[in-house]
Coordinates of C-alpha atoms and ligand atoms in Angstrom, one line a residue:
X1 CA -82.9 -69.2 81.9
X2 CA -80.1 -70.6 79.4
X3 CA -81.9 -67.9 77.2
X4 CA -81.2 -65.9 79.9
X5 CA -77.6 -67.1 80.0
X6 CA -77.4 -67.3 76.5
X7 CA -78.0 -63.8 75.7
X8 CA -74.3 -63.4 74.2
X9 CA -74.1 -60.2 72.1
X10 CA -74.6 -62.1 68.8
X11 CA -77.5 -60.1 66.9
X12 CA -79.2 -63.5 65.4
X13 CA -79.5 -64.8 68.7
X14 CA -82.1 -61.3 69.5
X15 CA -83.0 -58.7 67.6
X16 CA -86.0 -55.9 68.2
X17 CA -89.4 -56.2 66.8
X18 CA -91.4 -53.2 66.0
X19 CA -94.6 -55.4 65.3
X20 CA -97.8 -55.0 67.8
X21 CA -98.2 -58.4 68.1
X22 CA -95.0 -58.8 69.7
X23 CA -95.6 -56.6 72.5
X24 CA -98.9 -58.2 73.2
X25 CA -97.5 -61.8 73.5
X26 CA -94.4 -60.3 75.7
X27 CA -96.9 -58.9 78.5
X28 CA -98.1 -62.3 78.9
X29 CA -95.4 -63.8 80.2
X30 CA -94.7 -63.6 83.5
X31 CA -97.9 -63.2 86.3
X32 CA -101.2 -62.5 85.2
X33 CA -102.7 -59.8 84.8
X34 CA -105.8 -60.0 84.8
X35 CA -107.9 -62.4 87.5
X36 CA -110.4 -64.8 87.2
X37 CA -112.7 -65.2 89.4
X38 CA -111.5 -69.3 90.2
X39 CA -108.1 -67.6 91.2
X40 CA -109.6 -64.7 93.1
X41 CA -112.1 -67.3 95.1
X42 CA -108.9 -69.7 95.4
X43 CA -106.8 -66.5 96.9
X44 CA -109.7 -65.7 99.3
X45 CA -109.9 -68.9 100.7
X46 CA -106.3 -69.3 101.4
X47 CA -105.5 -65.6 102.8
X48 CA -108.7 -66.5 105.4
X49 CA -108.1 -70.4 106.3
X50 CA -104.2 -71.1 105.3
X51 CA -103.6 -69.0 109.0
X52 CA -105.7 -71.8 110.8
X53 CA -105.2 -74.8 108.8
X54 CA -101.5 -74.4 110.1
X55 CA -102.6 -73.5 113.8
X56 CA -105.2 -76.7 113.4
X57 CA -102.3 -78.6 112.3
X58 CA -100.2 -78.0 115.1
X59 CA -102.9 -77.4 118.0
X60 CA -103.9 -80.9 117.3
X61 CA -100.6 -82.4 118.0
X62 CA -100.0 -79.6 121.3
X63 CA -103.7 -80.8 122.7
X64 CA -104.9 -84.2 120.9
X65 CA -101.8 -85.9 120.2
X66 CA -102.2 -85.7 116.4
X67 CA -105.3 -86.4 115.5
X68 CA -107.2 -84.2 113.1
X69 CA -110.8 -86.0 114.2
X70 CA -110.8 -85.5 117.4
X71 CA -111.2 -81.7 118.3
X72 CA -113.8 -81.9 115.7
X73 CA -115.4 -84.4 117.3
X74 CA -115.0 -82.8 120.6
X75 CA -116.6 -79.5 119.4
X76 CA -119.7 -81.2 117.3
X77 CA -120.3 -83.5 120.9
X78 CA -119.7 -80.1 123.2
X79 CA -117.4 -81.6 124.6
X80 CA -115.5 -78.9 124.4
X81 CA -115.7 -75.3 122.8
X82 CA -113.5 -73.5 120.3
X83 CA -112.8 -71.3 124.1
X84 CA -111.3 -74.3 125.7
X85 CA -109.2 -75.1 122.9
X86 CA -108.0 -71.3 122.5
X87 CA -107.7 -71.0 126.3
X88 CA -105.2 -73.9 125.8
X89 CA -103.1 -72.7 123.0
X90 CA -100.0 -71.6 124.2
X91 CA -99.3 -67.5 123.5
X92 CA -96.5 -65.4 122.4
X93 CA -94.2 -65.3 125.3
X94 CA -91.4 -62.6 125.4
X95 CA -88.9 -65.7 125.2
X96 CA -90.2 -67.1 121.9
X97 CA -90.1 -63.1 120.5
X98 CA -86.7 -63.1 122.1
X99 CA -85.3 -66.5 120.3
X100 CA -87.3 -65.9 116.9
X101 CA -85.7 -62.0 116.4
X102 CA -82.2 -63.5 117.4
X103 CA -82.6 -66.5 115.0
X104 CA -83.9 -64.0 111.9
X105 CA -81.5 -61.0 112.7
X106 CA -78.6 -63.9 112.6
X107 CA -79.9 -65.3 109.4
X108 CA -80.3 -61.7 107.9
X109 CA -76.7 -61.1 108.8
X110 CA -74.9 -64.5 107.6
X111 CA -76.9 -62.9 104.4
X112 CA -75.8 -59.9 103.7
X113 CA -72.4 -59.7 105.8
X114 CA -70.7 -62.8 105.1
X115 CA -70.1 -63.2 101.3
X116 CA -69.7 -66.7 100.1
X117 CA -66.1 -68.1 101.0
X118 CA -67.4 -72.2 100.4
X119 CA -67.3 -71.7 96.7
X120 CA -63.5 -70.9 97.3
X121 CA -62.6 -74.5 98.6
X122 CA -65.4 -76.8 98.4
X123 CA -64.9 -78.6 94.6
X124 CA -67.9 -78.2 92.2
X125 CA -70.0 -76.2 94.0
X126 CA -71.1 -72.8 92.1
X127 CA -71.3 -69.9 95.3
X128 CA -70.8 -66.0 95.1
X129 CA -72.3 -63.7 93.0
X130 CA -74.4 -64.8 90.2
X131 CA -76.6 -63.7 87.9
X132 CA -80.3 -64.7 88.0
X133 CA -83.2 -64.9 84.6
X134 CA -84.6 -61.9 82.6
X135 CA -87.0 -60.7 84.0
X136 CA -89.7 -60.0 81.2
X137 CA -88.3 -55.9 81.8
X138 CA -85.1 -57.8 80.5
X139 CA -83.0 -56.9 84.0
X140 CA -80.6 -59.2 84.9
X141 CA -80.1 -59.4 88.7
X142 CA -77.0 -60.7 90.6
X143 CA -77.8 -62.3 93.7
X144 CA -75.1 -63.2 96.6
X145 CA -74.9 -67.2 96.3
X146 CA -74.3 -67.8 100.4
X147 CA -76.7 -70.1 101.9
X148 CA -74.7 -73.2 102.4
X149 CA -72.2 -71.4 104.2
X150 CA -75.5 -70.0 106.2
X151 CA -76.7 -73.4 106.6
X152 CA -73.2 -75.0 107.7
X153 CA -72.0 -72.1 110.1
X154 CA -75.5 -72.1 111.8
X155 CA -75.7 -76.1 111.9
X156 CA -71.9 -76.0 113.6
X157 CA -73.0 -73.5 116.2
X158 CA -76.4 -75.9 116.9
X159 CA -73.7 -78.9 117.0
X160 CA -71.6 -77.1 119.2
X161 CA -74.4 -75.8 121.7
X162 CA -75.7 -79.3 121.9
X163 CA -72.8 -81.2 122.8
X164 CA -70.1 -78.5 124.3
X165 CA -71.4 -74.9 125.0
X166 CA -75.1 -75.8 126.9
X167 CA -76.0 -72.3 126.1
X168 CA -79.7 -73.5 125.4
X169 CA -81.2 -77.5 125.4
X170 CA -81.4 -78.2 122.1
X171 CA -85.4 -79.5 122.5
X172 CA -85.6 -75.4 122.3
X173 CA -87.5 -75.2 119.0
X174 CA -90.4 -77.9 120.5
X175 CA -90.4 -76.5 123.5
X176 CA -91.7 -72.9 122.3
X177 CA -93.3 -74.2 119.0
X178 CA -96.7 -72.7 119.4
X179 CA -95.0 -69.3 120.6
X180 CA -92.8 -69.1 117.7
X181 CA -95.8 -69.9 115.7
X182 CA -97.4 -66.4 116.7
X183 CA -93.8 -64.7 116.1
X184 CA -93.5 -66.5 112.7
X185 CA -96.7 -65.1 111.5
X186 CA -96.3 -61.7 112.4
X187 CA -92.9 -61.7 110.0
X188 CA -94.6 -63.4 107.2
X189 CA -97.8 -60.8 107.8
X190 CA -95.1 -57.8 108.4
X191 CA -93.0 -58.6 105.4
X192 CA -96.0 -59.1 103.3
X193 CA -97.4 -55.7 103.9
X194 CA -94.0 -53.9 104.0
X195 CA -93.6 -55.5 100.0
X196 CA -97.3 -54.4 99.0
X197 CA -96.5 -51.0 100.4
X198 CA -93.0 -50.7 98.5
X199 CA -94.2 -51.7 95.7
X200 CA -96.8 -48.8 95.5
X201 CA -94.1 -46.3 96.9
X202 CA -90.6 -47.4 96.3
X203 CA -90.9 -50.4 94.1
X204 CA -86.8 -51.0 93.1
X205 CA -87.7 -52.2 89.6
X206 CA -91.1 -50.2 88.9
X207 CA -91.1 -51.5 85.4
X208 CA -91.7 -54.9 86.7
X209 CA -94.5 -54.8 88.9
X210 CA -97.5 -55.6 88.0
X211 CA -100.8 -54.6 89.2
X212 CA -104.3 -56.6 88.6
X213 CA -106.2 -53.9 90.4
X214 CA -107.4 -56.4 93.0
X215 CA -106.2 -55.3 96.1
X216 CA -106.3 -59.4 97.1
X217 CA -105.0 -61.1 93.9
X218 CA -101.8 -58.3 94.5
X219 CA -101.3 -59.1 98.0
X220 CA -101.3 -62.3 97.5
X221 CA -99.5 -63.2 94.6
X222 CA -97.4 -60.4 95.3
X223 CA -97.2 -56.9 93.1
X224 CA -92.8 -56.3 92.7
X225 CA -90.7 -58.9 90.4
X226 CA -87.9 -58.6 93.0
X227 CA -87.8 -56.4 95.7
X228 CA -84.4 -55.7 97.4
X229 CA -83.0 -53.7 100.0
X230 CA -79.7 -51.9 99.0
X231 CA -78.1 -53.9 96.9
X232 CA -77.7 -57.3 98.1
X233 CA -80.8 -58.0 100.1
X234 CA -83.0 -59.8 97.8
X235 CA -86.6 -60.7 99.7
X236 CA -87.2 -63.6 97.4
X237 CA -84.1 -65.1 97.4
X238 CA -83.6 -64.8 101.7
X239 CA -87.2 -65.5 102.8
X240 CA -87.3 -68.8 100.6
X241 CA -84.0 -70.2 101.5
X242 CA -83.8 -68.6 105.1
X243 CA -85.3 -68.5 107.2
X244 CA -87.7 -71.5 106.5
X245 CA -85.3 -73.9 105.0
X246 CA -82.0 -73.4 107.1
X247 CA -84.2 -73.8 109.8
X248 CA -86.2 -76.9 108.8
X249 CA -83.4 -79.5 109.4
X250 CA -83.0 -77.5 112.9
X251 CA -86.9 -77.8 113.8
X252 CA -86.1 -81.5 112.9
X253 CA -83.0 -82.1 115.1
X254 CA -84.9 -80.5 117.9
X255 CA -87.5 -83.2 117.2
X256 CA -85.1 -85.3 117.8
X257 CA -83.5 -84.6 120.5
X258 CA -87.1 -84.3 121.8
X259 CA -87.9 -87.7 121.7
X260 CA -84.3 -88.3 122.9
X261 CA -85.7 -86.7 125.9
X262 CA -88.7 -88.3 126.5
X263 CA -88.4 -91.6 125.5
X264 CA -84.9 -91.9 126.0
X265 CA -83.8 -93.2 122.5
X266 CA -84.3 -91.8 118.7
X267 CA -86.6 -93.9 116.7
X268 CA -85.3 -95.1 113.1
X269 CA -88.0 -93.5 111.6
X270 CA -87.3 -90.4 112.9
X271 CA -83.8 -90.5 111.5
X272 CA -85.2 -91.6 108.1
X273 CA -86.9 -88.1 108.3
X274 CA -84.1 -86.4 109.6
X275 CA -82.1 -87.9 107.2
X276 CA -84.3 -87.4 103.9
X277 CA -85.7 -84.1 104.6
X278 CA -81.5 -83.3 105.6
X279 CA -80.8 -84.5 101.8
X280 CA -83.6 -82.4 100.6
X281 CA -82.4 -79.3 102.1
X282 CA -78.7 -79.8 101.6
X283 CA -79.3 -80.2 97.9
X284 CA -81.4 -76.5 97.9
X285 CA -78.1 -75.5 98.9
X286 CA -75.8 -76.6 97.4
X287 CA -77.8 -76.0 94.4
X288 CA -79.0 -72.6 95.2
X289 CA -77.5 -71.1 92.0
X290 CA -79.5 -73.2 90.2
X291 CA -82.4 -72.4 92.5
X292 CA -82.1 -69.2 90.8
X293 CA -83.4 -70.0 87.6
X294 CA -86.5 -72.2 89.3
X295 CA -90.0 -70.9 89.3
X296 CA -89.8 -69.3 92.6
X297 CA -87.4 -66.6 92.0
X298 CA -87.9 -66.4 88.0
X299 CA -91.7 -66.2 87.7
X300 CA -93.3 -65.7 91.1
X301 CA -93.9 -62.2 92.3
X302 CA -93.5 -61.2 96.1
X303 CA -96.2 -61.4 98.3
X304 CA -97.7 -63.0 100.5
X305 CA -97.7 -66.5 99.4
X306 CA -94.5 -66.2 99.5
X307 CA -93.8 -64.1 102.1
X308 CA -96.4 -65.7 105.3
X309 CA -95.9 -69.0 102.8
X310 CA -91.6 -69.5 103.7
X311 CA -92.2 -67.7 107.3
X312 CA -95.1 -70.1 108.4
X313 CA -96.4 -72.7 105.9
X314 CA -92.9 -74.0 104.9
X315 CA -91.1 -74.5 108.6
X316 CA -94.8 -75.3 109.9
X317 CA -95.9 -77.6 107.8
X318 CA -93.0 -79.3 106.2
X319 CA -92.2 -80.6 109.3
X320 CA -94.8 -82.3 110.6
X321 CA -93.9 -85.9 110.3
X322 CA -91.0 -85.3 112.7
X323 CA -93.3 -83.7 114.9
X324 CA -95.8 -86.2 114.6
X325 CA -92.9 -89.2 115.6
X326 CA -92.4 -87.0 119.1
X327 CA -95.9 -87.8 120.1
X328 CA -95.7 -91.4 118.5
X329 CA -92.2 -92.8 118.0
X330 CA -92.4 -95.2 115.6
X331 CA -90.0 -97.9 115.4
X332 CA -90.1 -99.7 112.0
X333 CA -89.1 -103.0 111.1
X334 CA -85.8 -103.2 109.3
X335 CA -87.6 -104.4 106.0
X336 CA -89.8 -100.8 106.1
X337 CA -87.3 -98.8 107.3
X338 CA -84.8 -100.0 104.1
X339 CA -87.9 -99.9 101.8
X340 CA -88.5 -96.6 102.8
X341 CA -84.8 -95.5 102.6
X342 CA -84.7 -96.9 99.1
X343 CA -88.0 -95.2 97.8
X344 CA -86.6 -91.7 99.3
X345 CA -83.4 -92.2 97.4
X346 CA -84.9 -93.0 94.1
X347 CA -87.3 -89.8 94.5
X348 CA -84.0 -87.9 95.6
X349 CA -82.3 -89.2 92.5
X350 CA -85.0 -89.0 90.1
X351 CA -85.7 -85.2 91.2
X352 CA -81.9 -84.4 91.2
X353 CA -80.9 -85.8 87.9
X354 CA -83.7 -84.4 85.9
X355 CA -82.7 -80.9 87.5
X356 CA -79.4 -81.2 86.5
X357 CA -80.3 -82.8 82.9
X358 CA -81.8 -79.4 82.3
X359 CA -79.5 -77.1 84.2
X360 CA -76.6 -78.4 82.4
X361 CA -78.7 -78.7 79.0
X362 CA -79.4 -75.1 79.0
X363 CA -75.9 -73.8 81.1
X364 CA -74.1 -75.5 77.9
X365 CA -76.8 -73.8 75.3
X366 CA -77.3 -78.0 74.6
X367 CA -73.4 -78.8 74.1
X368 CA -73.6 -81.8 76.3
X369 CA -74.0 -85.4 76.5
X370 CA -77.6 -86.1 78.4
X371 CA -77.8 -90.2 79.1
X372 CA -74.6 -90.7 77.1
X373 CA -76.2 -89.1 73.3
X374 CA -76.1 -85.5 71.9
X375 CA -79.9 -83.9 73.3
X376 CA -82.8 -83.6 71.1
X377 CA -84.6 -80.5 71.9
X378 CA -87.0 -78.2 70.2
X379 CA -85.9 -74.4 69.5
X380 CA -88.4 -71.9 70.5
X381 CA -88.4 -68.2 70.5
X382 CA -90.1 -65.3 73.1
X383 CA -89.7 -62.0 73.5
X384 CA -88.9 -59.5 76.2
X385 CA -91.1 -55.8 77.0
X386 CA -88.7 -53.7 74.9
X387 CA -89.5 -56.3 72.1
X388 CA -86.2 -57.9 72.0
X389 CA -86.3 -61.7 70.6
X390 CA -84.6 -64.3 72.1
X391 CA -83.7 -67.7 71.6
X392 CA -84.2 -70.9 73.9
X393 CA -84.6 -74.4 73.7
X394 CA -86.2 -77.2 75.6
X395 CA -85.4 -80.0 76.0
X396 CA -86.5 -83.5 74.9
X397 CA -84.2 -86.2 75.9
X398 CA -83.3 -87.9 79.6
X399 CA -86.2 -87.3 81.9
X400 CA -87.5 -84.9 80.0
X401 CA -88.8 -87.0 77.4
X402 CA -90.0 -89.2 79.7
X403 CA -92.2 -86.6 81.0
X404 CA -92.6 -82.3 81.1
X405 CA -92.1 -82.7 84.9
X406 CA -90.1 -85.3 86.1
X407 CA -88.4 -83.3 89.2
X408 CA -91.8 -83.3 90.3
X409 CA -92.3 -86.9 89.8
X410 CA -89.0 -87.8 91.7
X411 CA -90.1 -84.8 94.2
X412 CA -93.6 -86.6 94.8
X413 CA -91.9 -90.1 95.8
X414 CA -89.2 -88.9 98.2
X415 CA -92.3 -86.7 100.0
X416 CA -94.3 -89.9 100.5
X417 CA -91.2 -91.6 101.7
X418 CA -91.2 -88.9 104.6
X419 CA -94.8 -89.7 105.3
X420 CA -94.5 -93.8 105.1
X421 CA -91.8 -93.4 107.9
X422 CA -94.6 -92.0 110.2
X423 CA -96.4 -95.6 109.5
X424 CA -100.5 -95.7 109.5
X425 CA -102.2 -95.0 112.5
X426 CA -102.8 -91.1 111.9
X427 CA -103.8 -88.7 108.6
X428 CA -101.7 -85.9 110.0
X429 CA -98.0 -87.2 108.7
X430 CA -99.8 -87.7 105.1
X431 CA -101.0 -84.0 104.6
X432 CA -97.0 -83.2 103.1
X433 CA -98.1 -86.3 100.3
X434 CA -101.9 -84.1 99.7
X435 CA -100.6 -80.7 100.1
X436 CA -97.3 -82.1 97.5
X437 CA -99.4 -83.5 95.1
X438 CA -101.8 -80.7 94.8
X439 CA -99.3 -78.0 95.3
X440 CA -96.9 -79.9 92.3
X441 CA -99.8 -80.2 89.9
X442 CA -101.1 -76.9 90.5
X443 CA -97.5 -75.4 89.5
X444 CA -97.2 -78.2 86.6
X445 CA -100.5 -76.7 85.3
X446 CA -99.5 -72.8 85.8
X447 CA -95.6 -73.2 84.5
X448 CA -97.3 -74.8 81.3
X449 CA -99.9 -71.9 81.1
X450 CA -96.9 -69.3 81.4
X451 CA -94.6 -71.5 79.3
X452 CA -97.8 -71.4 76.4
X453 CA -97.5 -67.6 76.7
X454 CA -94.3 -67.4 76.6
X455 CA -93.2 -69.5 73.4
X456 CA -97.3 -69.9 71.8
X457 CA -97.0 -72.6 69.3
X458 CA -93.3 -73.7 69.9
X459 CA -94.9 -74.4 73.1
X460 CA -97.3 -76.5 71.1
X461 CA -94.9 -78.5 69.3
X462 CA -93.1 -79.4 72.5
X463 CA -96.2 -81.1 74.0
X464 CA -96.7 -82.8 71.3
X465 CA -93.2 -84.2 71.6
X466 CA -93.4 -84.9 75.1
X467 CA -97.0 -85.8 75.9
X468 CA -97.2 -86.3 79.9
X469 CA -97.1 -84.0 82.7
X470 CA -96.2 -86.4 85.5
X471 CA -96.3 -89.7 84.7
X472 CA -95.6 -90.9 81.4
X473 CA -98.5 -93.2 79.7
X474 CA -100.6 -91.8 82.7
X475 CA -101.3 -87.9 83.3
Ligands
NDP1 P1 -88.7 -76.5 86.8 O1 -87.4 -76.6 87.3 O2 -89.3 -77.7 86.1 O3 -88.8 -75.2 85.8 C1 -89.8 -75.0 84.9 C2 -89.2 -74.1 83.9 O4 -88.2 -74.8 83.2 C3 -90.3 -73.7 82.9 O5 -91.0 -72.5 83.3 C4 -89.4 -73.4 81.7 O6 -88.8 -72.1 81.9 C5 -88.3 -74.4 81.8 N1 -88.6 -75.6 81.1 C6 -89.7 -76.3 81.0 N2 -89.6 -77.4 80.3 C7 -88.3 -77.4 79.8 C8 -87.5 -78.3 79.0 N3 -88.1 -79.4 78.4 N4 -86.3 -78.0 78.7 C9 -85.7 -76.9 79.3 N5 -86.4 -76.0 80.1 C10 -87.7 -76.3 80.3 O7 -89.8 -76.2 87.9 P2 -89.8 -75.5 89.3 O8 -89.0 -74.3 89.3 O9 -91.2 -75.4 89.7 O10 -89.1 -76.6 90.2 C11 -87.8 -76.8 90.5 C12 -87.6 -78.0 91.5 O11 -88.1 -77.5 92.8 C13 -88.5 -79.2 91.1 O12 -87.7 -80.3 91.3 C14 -89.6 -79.2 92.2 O13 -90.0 -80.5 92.5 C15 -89.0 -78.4 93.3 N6 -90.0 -77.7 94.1 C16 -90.2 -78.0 95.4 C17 -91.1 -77.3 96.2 C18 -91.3 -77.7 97.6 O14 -92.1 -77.0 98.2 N7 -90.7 -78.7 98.1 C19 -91.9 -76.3 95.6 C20 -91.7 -76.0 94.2 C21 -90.7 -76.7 93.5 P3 -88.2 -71.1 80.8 O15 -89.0 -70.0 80.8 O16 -86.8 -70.9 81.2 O17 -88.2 -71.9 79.5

């Protein structure tokens, strides 16, 4: 990334190499290529049971009130069979079809058709075009910076429904949850495919796909580096952003309003999730230039864990404590609810500052103050497929001495704040804290992998700088 940005013409910052050994370390970077069979076995399992563990999820609140035991315990008794449940499940209904093609046909046009005007008047916030990381071809793409205007116009026009226009009751999104379900997953499964098949056929950066020669690993963990549209429609950087996240504060209002509706009030704790999770996604937002040199968009190819993953698992999944608190409104006890409020904030704070420690860090090639001192850092070197060196640094000081993930750290506290708010008496609120955890150590544990390949032993000297993953003293 601040390589990335870095790359000013000066030739001792790069310079081609000619020697083998260069090559082979610069195909490393990036997704693997070859698979093992833990990951092909791991890949298997999710393309076959992620699908259901999300309809489980979400049956179970529609038929059992949120609990995960029970339809187990219904089917091992033959109480019931899988038939009865399935006979229950709502279907796709041309209405939920209807509202789901409006809602993604909006999102795709406040994408592409609107170009960023918030950048223009809203202080400190970096919109419009900007450039993304090197891909390891060495492209540099420029991506359209627009989704807090997306985000603000289509939370106006949700504000104005609710409280002026009436055009639909804002409980919409819980009212046809399971139906949007099915439309949600043909997307994810359509946009999937359509990417495997361009990839193959019109990939628009062919020297950056990569292909194991598993037709599964490929599907899954996706074949092109970034595949676009024209110019400006970038899958990556609209199906992670919109339409899961814009719409996650939305499935959370309706929530809401839900519960306005049925109990006739809106517990605290479901404003403590509205109001965290709100944070959360704002932040993405307004930092969605910065999102640009995360993981997601600079190392992850398009597939389907991305693709199904921000259509189904993100808006599904993400959102099931407020869910959750329509079929049991907690009311907390103003001690919780502050305690609650306060351990959110410090995750929020914690994940936000070391973000920015390193955003700035690299954005000023280290020319900054981090904590009130001059960063320590430790200089590395990798190089790109034509053999071209660069130069990048990482850094050692602030959070990031503290630990080599921090963000996640902060990320992990403010996710169990969401699922505290939900209180004890169910497991479902707590999967976000499971899935979190695992999903944040799993990445921690790839990024590091990718990160060995990409700088070898500078790599090495880092982690021996900065010892812990997570928690410092601890893991
Ligand atoms: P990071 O922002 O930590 O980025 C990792 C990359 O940063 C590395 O690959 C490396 O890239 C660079 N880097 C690593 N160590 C250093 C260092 N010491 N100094 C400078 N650069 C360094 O990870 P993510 O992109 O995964 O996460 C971004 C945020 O998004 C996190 O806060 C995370 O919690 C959050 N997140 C949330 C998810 C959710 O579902 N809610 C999912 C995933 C992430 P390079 O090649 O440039 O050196």
């Amino acid at each position: 990334m601040a390589a990335h940005q870095e790359k000013k013409p000066s030739e001792e910052r790069k310079h081609k190499s000619t020697q083998n050994h260069t090559r082979t370390s610069q195909v490393q970077w990036g997704r693997a290529w070859e698979v093992d069979w833990f990951s092909l076995a791991s890949i298997l399992f999710l393309l076959m049971f992620a699908p259901l563990i999300v309809y489980y999820f979400i049956m179970s609140c529609d038929q059992y009130q949120c609990s995960l035991l029970d339809p187990v315990i219904d089917l091992l008794t033959e109480k019931k069979h899988l038939s009865d449940i399935w006979n229950k499940t709502p279907t796709l209904t041309y209405r939920a079809a209807g509202i789901y093609t409006l809602w993604v046909a909006f999102q795709v046009f406040l994408y592409v058709f609107i170009p960023d005007f918030c950048h223009k008047f809203i202080p400190g916030y970096v919109g419009g075009v900007q450039e993304g990381a090197v891909t390891p071809v060495g492209v540099v793409n420029k991506y359209e910076i627009n989704g807090l205007q997306a985000w603000i116009i289509t939370h106006v026009l949700w504000f104005a429904n609710a409280y002026y226009f009436h055009w639909f009751s804002p409980t919409i999104i819980f009212d046809n949850w399971i139906p949007l379900l099915w439309c949600a997953n043909i997307l994810g499964y359509a946009v999937s495919t359509f990417a495997m098949i361009k990839s193959y056929f019109f990939p628009t950066n062919a020297k950056d796909c990569k292909f194991t020669g598993n037709f599964f690993y490929d599907y899954m963990m996706g074949i092109e580096f970034n595949p676009r549209i024209g110019k400006w429609f970038d899958f990556k950087l609209f199906f992670n952003g919109r339409p899961g996240i814009v719409a996650w504060t939305l499935i959370n209002l309706s929530y809401a309003a839900k519960q306005q509706e049925l109990y006739g009030e809106v517990t605290n704790s479901m404003i403590l999730v509205n109001v965290l999770q709100g944070i959360y996604v704002l932040d993405f937002f307004w930092n969605e230039a910065w999102y640009l040199k995360t993981i997601d968009i600079c190392h992850d190819h398009f597939g389907w864990y991305l693709g199904w993953g921000d259509c189904v698992w993100l808006p599904y999944l993400y959102t099931l404590q407020g869910l959750y608190l329509v079929y049991h409104p907690v009311q907390l006890c103003a001690a919780n609810a502050i305690g609650i409020l306060i351990l959110g904030m410090i995750g929020y704070y914690i994940f936000r500052t070391t973000n920015h420690q390193k955003d700035l860090f690299r954005r000023t090639n280290g020319n900054c103050k981090i904590w009130g001192k001059k960063p320590e850092y430790i200089e590395c070197s990798y190089m790109s497929v034509d053999g071209t060196k660069y130069y990048s640094k990482l850094l050692t000081s602030g959070f990031w001495g503290w630990a080599r993930h921090f963000n996640y750290t902060g990320d992990l506290m403010g996710s169990l704040a969401y699922c505290l708010a939900c209180g004890f008496e169910h497991i479902l609120p707590y999967f976000y804290i499971f899935y979190m955890t695992i999903l944040l150590t799993h990445r921690c544990i790839r990024d590091e992998h990718r990160c060995f390949s990409k700088y070898g032993k500078d790599w090495k000297r880092y982690t021996a700088a900065v010892p812990y993953r997570l928690l410092p003293g601890i893991f």
